[in-house]
XYZ file of C-alpha atoms in Angstrom:
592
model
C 0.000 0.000 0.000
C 1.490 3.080 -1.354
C 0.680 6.202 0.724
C 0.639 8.223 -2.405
C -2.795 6.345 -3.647
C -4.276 7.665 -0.448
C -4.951 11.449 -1.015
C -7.290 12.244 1.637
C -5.403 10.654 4.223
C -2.384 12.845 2.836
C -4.572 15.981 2.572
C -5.998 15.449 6.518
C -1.863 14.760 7.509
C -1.590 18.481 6.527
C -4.377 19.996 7.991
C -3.078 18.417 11.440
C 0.530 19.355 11.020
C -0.967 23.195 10.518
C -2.990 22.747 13.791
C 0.302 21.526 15.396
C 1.503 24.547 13.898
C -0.515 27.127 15.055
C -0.602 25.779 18.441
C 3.109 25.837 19.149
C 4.121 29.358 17.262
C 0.652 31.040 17.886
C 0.372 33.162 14.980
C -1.662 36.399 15.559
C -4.511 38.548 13.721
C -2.225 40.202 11.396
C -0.102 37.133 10.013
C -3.681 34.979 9.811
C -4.974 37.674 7.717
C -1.485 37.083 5.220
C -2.148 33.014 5.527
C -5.966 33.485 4.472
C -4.948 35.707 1.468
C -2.306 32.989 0.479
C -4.749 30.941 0.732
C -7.082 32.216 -1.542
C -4.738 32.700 -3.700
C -3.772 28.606 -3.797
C -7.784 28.040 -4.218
C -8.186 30.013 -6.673
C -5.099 28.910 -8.708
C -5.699 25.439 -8.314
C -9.231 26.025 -9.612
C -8.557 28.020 -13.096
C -4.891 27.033 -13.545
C -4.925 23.891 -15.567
C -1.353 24.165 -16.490
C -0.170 22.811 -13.130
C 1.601 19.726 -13.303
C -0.075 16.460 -11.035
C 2.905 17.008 -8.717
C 2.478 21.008 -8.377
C -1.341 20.404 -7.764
C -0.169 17.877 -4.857
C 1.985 20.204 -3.591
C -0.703 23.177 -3.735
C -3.493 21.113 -2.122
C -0.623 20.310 0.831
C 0.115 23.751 1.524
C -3.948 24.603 1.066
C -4.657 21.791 3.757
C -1.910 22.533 6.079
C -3.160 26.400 6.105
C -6.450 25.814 6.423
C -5.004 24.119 9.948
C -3.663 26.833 10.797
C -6.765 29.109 10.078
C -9.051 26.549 11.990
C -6.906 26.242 14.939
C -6.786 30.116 15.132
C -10.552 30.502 15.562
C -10.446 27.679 18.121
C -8.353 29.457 20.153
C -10.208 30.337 23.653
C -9.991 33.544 25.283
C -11.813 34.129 29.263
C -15.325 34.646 28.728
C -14.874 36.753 31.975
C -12.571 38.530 34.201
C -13.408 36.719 37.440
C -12.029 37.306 40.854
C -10.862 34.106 41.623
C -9.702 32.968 45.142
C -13.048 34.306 46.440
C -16.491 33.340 47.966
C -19.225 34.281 45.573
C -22.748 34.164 45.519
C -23.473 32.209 41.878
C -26.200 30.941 39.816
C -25.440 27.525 37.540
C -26.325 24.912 35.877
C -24.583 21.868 34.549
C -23.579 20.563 31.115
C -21.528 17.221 32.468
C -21.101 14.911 34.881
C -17.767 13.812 35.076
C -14.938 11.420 37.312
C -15.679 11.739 40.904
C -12.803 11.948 43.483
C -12.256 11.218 46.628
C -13.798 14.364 48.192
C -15.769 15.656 45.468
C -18.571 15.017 42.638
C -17.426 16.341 39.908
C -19.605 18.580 36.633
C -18.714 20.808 34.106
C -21.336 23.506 34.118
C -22.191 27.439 33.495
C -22.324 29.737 36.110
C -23.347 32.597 36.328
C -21.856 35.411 38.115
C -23.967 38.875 38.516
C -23.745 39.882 34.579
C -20.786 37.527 33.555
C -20.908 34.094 32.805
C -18.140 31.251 32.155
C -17.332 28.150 32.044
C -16.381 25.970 35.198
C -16.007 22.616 37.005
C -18.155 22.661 39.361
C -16.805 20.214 42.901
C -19.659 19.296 45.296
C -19.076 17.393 48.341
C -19.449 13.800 47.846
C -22.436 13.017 50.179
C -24.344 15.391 48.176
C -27.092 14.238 46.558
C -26.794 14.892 42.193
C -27.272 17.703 40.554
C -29.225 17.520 37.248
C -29.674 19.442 33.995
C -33.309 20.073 34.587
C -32.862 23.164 37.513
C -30.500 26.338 37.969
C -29.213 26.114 41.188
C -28.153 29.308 43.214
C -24.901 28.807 45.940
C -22.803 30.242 47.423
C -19.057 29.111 45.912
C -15.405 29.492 46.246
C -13.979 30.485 43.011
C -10.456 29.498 42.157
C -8.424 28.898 38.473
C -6.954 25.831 38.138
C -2.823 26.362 38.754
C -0.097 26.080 36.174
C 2.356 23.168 37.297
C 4.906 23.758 39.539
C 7.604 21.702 37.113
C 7.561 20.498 33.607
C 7.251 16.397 34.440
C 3.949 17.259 36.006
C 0.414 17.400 33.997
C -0.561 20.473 33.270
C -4.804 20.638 34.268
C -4.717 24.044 33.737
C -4.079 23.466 30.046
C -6.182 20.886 29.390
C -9.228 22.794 30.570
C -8.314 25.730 28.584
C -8.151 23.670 25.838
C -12.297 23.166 26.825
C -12.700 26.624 27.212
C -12.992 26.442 31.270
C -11.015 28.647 33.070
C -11.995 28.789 36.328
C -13.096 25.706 39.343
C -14.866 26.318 41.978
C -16.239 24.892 45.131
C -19.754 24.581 46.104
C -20.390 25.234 49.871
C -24.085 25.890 50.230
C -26.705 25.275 47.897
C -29.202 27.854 48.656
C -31.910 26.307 46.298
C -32.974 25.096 42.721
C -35.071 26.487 39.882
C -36.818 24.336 37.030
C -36.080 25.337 34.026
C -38.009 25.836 31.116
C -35.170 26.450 28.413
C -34.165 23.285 28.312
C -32.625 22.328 24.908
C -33.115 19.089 23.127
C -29.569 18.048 23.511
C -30.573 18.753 27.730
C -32.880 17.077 27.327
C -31.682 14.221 25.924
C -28.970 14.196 29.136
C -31.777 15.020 31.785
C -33.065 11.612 30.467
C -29.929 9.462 30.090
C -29.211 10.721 33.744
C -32.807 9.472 34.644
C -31.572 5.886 33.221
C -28.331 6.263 35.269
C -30.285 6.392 38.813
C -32.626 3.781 37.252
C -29.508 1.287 36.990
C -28.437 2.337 40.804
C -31.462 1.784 42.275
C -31.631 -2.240 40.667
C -30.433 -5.518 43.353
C -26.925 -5.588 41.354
C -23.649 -5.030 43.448
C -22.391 -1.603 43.160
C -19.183 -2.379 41.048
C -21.779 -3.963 38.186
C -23.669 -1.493 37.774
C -20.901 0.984 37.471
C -19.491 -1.421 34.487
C -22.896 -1.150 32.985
C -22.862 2.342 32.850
C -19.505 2.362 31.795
C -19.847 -0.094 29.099
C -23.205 1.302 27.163
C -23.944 4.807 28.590
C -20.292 5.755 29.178
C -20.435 6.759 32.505
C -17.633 5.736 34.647
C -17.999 8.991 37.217
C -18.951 6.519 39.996
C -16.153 3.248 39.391
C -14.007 3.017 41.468
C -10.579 3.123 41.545
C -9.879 -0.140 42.053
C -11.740 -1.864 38.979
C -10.825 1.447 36.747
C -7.005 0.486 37.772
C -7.641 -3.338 36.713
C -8.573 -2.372 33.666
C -5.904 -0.380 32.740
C -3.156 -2.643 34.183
C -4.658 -5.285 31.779
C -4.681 -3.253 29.179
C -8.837 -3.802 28.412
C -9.398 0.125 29.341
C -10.781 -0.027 25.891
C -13.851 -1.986 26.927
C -15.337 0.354 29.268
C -14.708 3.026 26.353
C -17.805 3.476 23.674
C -15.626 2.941 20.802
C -16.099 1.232 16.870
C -16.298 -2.365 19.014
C -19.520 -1.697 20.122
C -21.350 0.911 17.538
C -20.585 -2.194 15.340
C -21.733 -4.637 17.836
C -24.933 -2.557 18.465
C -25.069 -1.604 14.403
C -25.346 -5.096 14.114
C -27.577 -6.016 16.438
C -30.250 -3.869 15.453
C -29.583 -4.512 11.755
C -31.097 -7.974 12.522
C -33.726 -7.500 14.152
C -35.014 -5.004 11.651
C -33.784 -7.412 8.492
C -36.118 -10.072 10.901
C -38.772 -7.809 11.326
C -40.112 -5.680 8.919
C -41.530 -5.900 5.481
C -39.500 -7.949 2.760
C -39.886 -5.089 0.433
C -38.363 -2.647 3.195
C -35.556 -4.679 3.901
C -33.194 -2.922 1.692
C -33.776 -0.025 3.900
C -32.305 -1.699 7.372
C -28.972 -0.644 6.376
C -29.847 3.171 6.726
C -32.395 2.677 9.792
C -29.554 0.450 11.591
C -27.516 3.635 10.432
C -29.535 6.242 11.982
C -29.895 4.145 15.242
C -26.980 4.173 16.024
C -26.554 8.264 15.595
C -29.652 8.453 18.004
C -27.677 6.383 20.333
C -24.771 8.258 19.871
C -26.560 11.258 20.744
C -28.183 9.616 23.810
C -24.474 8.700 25.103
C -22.476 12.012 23.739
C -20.855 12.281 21.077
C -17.520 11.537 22.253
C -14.322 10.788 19.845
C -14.150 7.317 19.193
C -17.701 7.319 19.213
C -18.015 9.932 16.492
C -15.545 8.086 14.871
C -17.089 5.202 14.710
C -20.402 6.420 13.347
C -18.893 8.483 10.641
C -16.695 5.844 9.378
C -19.304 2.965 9.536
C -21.800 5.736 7.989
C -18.924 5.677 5.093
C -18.381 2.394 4.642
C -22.220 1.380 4.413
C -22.555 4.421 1.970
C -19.725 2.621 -0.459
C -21.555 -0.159 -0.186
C -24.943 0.931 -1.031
C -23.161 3.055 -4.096
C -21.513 -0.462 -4.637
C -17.972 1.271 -4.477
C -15.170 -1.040 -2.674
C -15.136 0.470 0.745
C -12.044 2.044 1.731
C -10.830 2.287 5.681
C -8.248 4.754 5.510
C -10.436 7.199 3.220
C -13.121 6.921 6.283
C -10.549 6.730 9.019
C -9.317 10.364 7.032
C -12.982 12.109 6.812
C -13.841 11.041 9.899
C -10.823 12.576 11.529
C -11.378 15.821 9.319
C -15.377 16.379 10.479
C -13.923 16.034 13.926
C -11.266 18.541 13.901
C -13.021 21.054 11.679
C -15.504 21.052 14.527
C -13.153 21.342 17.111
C -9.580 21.816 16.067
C -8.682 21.299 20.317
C -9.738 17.639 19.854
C -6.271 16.892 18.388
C -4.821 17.229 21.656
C -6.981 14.776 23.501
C -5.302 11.369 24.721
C -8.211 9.574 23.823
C -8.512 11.102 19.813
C -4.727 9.920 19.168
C -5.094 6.397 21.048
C -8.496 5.710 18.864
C -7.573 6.940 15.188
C -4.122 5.425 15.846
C -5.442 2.105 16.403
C -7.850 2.418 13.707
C -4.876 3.005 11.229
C -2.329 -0.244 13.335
C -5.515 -3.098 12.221
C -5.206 -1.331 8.863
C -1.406 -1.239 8.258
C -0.592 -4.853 10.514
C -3.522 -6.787 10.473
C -3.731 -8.586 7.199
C 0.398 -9.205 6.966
C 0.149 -10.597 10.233
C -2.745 -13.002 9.575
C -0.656 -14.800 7.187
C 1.539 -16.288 9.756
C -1.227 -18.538 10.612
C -3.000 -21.383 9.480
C -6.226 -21.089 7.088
C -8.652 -19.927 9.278
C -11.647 -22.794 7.603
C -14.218 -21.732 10.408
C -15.597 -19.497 12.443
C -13.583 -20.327 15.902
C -10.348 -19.845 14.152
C -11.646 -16.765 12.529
C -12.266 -15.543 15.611
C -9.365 -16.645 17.714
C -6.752 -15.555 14.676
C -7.951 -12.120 14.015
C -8.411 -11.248 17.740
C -4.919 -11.629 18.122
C -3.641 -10.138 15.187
C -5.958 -7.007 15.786
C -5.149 -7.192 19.334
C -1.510 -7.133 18.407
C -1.749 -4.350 15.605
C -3.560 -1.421 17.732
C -1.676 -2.176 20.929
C 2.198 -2.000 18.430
C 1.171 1.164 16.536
C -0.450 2.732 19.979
C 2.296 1.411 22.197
C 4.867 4.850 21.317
C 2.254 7.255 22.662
C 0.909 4.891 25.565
C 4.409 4.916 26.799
C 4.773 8.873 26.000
C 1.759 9.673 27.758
C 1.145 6.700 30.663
C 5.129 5.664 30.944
C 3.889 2.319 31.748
C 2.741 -1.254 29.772
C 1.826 -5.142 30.851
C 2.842 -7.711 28.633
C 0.125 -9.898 29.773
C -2.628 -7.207 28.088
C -1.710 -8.955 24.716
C -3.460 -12.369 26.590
C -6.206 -10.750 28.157
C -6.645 -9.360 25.192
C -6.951 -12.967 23.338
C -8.733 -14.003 25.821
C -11.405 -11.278 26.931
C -12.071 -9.423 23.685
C -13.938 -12.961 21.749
C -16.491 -12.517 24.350
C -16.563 -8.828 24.648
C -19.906 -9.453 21.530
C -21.793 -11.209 24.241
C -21.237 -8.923 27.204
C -21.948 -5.112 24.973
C -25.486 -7.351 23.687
C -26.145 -8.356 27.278
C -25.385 -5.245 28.789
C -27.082 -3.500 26.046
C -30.028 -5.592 26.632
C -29.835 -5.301 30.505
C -29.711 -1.040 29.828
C -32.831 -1.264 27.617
C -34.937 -2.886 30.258
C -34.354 -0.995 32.518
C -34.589 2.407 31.059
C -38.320 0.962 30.161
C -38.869 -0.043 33.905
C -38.686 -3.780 33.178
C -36.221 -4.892 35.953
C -36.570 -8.355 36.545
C -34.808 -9.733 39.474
C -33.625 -13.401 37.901
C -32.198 -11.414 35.018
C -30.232 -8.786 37.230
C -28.755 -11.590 39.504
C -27.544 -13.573 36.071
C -26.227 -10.438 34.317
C -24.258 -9.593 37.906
C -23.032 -13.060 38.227
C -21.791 -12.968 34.826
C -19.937 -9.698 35.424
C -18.655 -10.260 38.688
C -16.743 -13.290 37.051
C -15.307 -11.519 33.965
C -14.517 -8.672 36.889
C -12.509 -10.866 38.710
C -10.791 -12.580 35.684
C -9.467 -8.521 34.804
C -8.312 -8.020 38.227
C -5.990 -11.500 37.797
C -4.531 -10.143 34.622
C -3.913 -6.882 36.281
C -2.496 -8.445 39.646
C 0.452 -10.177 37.138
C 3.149 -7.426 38.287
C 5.792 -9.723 36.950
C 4.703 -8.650 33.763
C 3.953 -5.011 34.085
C 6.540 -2.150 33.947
C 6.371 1.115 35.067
C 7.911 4.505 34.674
C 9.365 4.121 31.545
C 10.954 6.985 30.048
C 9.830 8.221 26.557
C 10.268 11.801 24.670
C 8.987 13.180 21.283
C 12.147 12.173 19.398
C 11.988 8.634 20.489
C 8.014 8.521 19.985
C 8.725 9.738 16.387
C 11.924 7.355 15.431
C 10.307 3.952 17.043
C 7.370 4.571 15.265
C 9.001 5.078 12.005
C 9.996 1.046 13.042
C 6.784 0.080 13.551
C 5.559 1.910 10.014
C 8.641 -0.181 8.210
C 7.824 -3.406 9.774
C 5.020 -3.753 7.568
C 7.895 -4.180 4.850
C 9.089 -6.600 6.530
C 6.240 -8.734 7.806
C 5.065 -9.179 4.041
C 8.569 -9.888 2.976
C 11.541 -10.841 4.865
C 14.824 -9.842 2.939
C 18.008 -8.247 3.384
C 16.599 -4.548 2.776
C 13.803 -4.460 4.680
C 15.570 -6.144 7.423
C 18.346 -3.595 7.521
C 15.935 -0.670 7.356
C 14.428 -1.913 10.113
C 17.325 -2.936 12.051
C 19.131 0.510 11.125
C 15.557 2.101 12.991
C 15.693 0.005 16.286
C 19.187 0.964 16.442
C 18.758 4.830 15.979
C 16.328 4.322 18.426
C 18.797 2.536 21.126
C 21.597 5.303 20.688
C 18.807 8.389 20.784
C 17.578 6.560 24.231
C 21.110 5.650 25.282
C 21.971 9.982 24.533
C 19.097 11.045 26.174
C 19.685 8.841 29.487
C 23.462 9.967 29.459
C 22.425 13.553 29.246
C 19.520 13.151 31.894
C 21.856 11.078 34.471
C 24.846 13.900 34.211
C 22.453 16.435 35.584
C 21.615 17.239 39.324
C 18.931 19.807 41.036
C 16.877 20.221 44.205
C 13.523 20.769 44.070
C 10.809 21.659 46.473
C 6.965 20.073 45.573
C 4.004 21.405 46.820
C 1.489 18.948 47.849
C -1.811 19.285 49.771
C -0.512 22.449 51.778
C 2.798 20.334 52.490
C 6.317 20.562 51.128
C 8.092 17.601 49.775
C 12.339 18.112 48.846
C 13.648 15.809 45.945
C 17.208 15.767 45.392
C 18.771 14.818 42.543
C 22.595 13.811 41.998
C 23.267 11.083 38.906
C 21.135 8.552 38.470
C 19.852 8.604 42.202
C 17.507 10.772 43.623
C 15.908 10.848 47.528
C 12.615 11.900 48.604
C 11.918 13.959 52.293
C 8.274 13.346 52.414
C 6.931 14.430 55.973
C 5.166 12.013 58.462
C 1.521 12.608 57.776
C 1.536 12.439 54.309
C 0.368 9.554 52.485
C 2.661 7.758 50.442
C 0.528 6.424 47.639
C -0.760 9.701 46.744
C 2.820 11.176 46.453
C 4.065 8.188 44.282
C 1.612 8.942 42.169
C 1.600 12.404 41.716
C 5.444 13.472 42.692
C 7.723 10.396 42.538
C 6.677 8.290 39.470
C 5.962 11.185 36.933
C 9.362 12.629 38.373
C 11.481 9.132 37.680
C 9.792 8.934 34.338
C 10.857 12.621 33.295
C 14.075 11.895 34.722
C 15.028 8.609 33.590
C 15.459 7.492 36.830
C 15.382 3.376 37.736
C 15.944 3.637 41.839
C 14.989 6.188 44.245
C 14.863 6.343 47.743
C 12.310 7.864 50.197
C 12.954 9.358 53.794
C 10.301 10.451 56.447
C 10.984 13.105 58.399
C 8.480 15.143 60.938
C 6.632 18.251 59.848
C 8.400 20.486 61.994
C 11.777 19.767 59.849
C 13.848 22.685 58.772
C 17.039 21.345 57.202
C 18.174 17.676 55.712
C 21.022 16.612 54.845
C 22.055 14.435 52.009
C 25.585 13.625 50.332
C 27.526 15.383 52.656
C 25.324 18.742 52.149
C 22.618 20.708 53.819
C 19.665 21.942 52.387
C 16.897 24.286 53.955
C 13.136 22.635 53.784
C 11.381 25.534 54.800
């Protein structure tokens, strides 16, 4: 497969790298104005220039693409809807647009509030023996308004950022809720949420054990603000994360699903039309759930694909993975930057390139059990390869043994989405039988406990491992030429490869040299206390005082720091709160 026979994948490669673009040099008003003339000009000699050469006209369209990126990006730029005093008790009227993760203190929403004649966007923390807010009243409290803080060093995540990049600027904390409104502006799409909430308590209030029901919701109304941290961390220690994630597996599982019923039950003379009713099901229940990103991918490229077919055109996954990408990020050109976009189009694109040279290592598959079994693994093993650079960029961590539970847990992942699918639909009607809840629970409960015995394997899984842009870039150019080399294995496309791996040894070998030589001190804030790190070599010590937990600090402090560092050891040192000086390596160094 030649790249160069895949335009629109080329054309949407440019529009990205202008997003990238814009986002790093942040171009302003007057030098947007000069890209938007260029590009005009480009449009309109593409258009009545038919003296171009095919390779000009490529080269046009590029620089047309990768502009309008730029353009696009520009416009999605947020500003502050409103200059707040933060750090502040305020007197506020709100109302929610999202429920999102609880923590251990705090429910958790994204919401508007309203603040005497300004308004902006803000999380919104309630304690967590609160009852739930809805989307059905305005509620008037009193609040503590704060802005979410830039990070104290560059290894740590930067919240602040992310909201901005969902045009929140400000938290703040709900003390009092004075009381709550009705509304009567409710918009459809509130609507639709005041009602998939109502299905959400319907599911607590069945005879199911608390962490089933939280997979349910997780698994068909993607809601996982109530799972707990436990189960979430099974998951992704077993690398099956992508199960409780509303992604192509199960639009296609429900697609298909109601595609037979409806080819079962209406008209014979209809039937032609189940396609594009299965079709526009599924877009209802995308709009019931939210339109997340791998669930907007998923409809738009099945939507593709089932249009080829009904044009009876040979589908084709990349041109779909490519539009898909580009309705997304002409949207919202911010959506590049989530974790979840990258993971999902980037798997998408490792079954394309992997999947089919890898299923000729193994035998004809004659029936439907080796179908199965064969092309679980090699799918498994194509999206987890050509996502495994930015899973280490982003998480610094990966289990071997999610390639088995993989294998194993994904055949009957069909079975569970239809169950639980099944399960949701009877009880958003009010049918709860009992029998059914306690076989759908005892059927959970077992696949539960199967994930947490993948995750316990800590033989197998690896954590804080180091990885930068370069690295992310050069092994992924050797995952993009083992292709080559799957299909055919020779002297030149084993040295290409082999020349890759190595670059990518002596970059990481450079990079740990150059971390190792440096020292520094630092002093963390965390939770109102002060943690020292200090830093000489390859070693580094933690002070972390009494009455601070140590979980919490590995974490958030030590494991993000070892990562950025490229550190294998460290050590950590209790001392009491009322510390003023440590000493380490022969110096002293002020706490306070």
């Amino acid at each position: 497969m030649e790249l160069n026979k895949e335009p629109l994948l080329i054309l949407v490669i440019c529009f990205i790298l202008g997003i990238f673009f814009q986002d790093y040099f942040l171009l302003g008003k007057e030098r947007m104005y000069s890209v938007a003339i260029i590009e005009t000009g480009i449009l309109i000699s593409i258009f009545f220039n038919t003296y171009f050469l095919h390779n000009t006209r490529v080269i046009l369209f590029g620089i047309l693409f990768f502009g309008m990126g730029l353009v696009f990006h520009f416009f999605n730029n947020h500003s502050p809807k409103a200059n707040t005093s933060a750090n502040k008790m305020e007197t506020v009227i709100l109302k929610i647009s999202q429920k999102l993760n609880s923590t251990e203190k705090y429910k958790k929403y994204e919401g508007i509030v309203r603040l005497g004649k300004k308004s902006f966007n803000s999380i919104i923390y309630i304690p967590k023996n609160h009852e739930e807010l809805d989307y059905k009243n305005y509620y008037k409290a009193e609040a503590y308004i704060t802005q979410p803080r830039q990070p104290q060093y560059d290894f740590q995540f930067n919240y602040a950022k992310y909201l901005k990049r969902k045009d929140i600027d400000y938290q703040i904390y709900l003390s009092k809720i004075f009381f709550a409104v009705e509304r009567n502006d409710l918009s459809f799409t509130e609507q639709i949420r005041q009602y998939r909430l109502n299905v959400l308590q319907k599911i607590d209030k069945t005879d199911m054990s608390g962490t089933t029901r939280a997979f349910l919701k997780g698994i068909i109304l993607a809601d996982r603000t109530e799972m707990d941290m436990d189960t979430v961390q099974d998951f992704n220690r077993s690398g099956l994360v992508h199960l409780l994630a509303i992604s192509g597996t199960h639009i296609v599982i429900i697609f298909g699903l109601f595609n037979f019923l409806m080819v079962r039950c209406i008209p014979l003379k209809f039937r032609k039309y189940s396609i594009i009713l299965s079709l526009i099901f599924i877009w209802l229940f995308a709009l019931f759930i939210g339109f997340g990103n791998s669930v907007l991918r998923a409809c738009i490229m099945l939507c593709v694909y089932f249009i080829f077919v009904l044009l009876q055109r040979k589908p084709d996954l990349l041109h779909s993975l490519a539009l898909s990408a580009f309705i997304i990020l002409i949207l919202d050109t911010q959506q590049l930057f989530d974790v979840g976009f990258q993971l999902s189009f980037l798997a998408v694109l490792g079954i394309f390139w992997l999947n089919q040279p890898l299923l000729k290592y193994f035998p004809k598959a004659d029936n439907y059990l080796k179908k199965l079994i064969f092309n679980t693994i090699t799918i498994s093993l194509s999206a987890q390869l050509v996502t495994l650079p930015l899973v280490l960029y982003y998480f610094h961590q990966f289990s071997f043994v999610s390639i088995v539970a993989n294998v194993i847990i994904v055949p009957f992942s069909e079975v569970i989405i239809v169950f639980s699918f099944l399960m949701t639909f009877l009880i958003a009607f009010g049918l709860d039988f009992s029998f059914i809840n306690q076989l759908y629970d005892g059927v959970i409960q077992i696949l539960l406990k199967v994930i947490h015995w993948f995750a316990g394997a800590d033989w197998v899984f690896i954590k804080n491992i180091p990885m930068n842009l370069i690295e992310v870039l050069v092994i992924s150019i050797a995952i993009y030429l083992l292709r080559a080399l799957i299909l055919k294995i020779n002297f030149k496309n084993s040295m290409n490869f082999i020349i890759t791996i190595l670059a990518f040894l002596v970059i990481r070998i450079g990079c740990n040299i150059i971390e190792n030589q440096k020292e520094e001190v630092l002093l963390h804030s965390f939770n109102k206390n002060k943690i020292i790190s200090i830093k000489k070599g390859n070693n580094v010590c933690f002070w972390i005082p009494d009455r601070v937990g140590r979980e919490k600090v590995l974490q958030y402090i030590i494991e993000p720091y070892c990562s950025s560092r490229r550190i294998d050891q460290f050590e950590i040192k209790r001392i009491p709160f009322s510390t003023k000086k440590i000493v380490f390596g022969d110096q002293i160094y002020d706490v306070k």
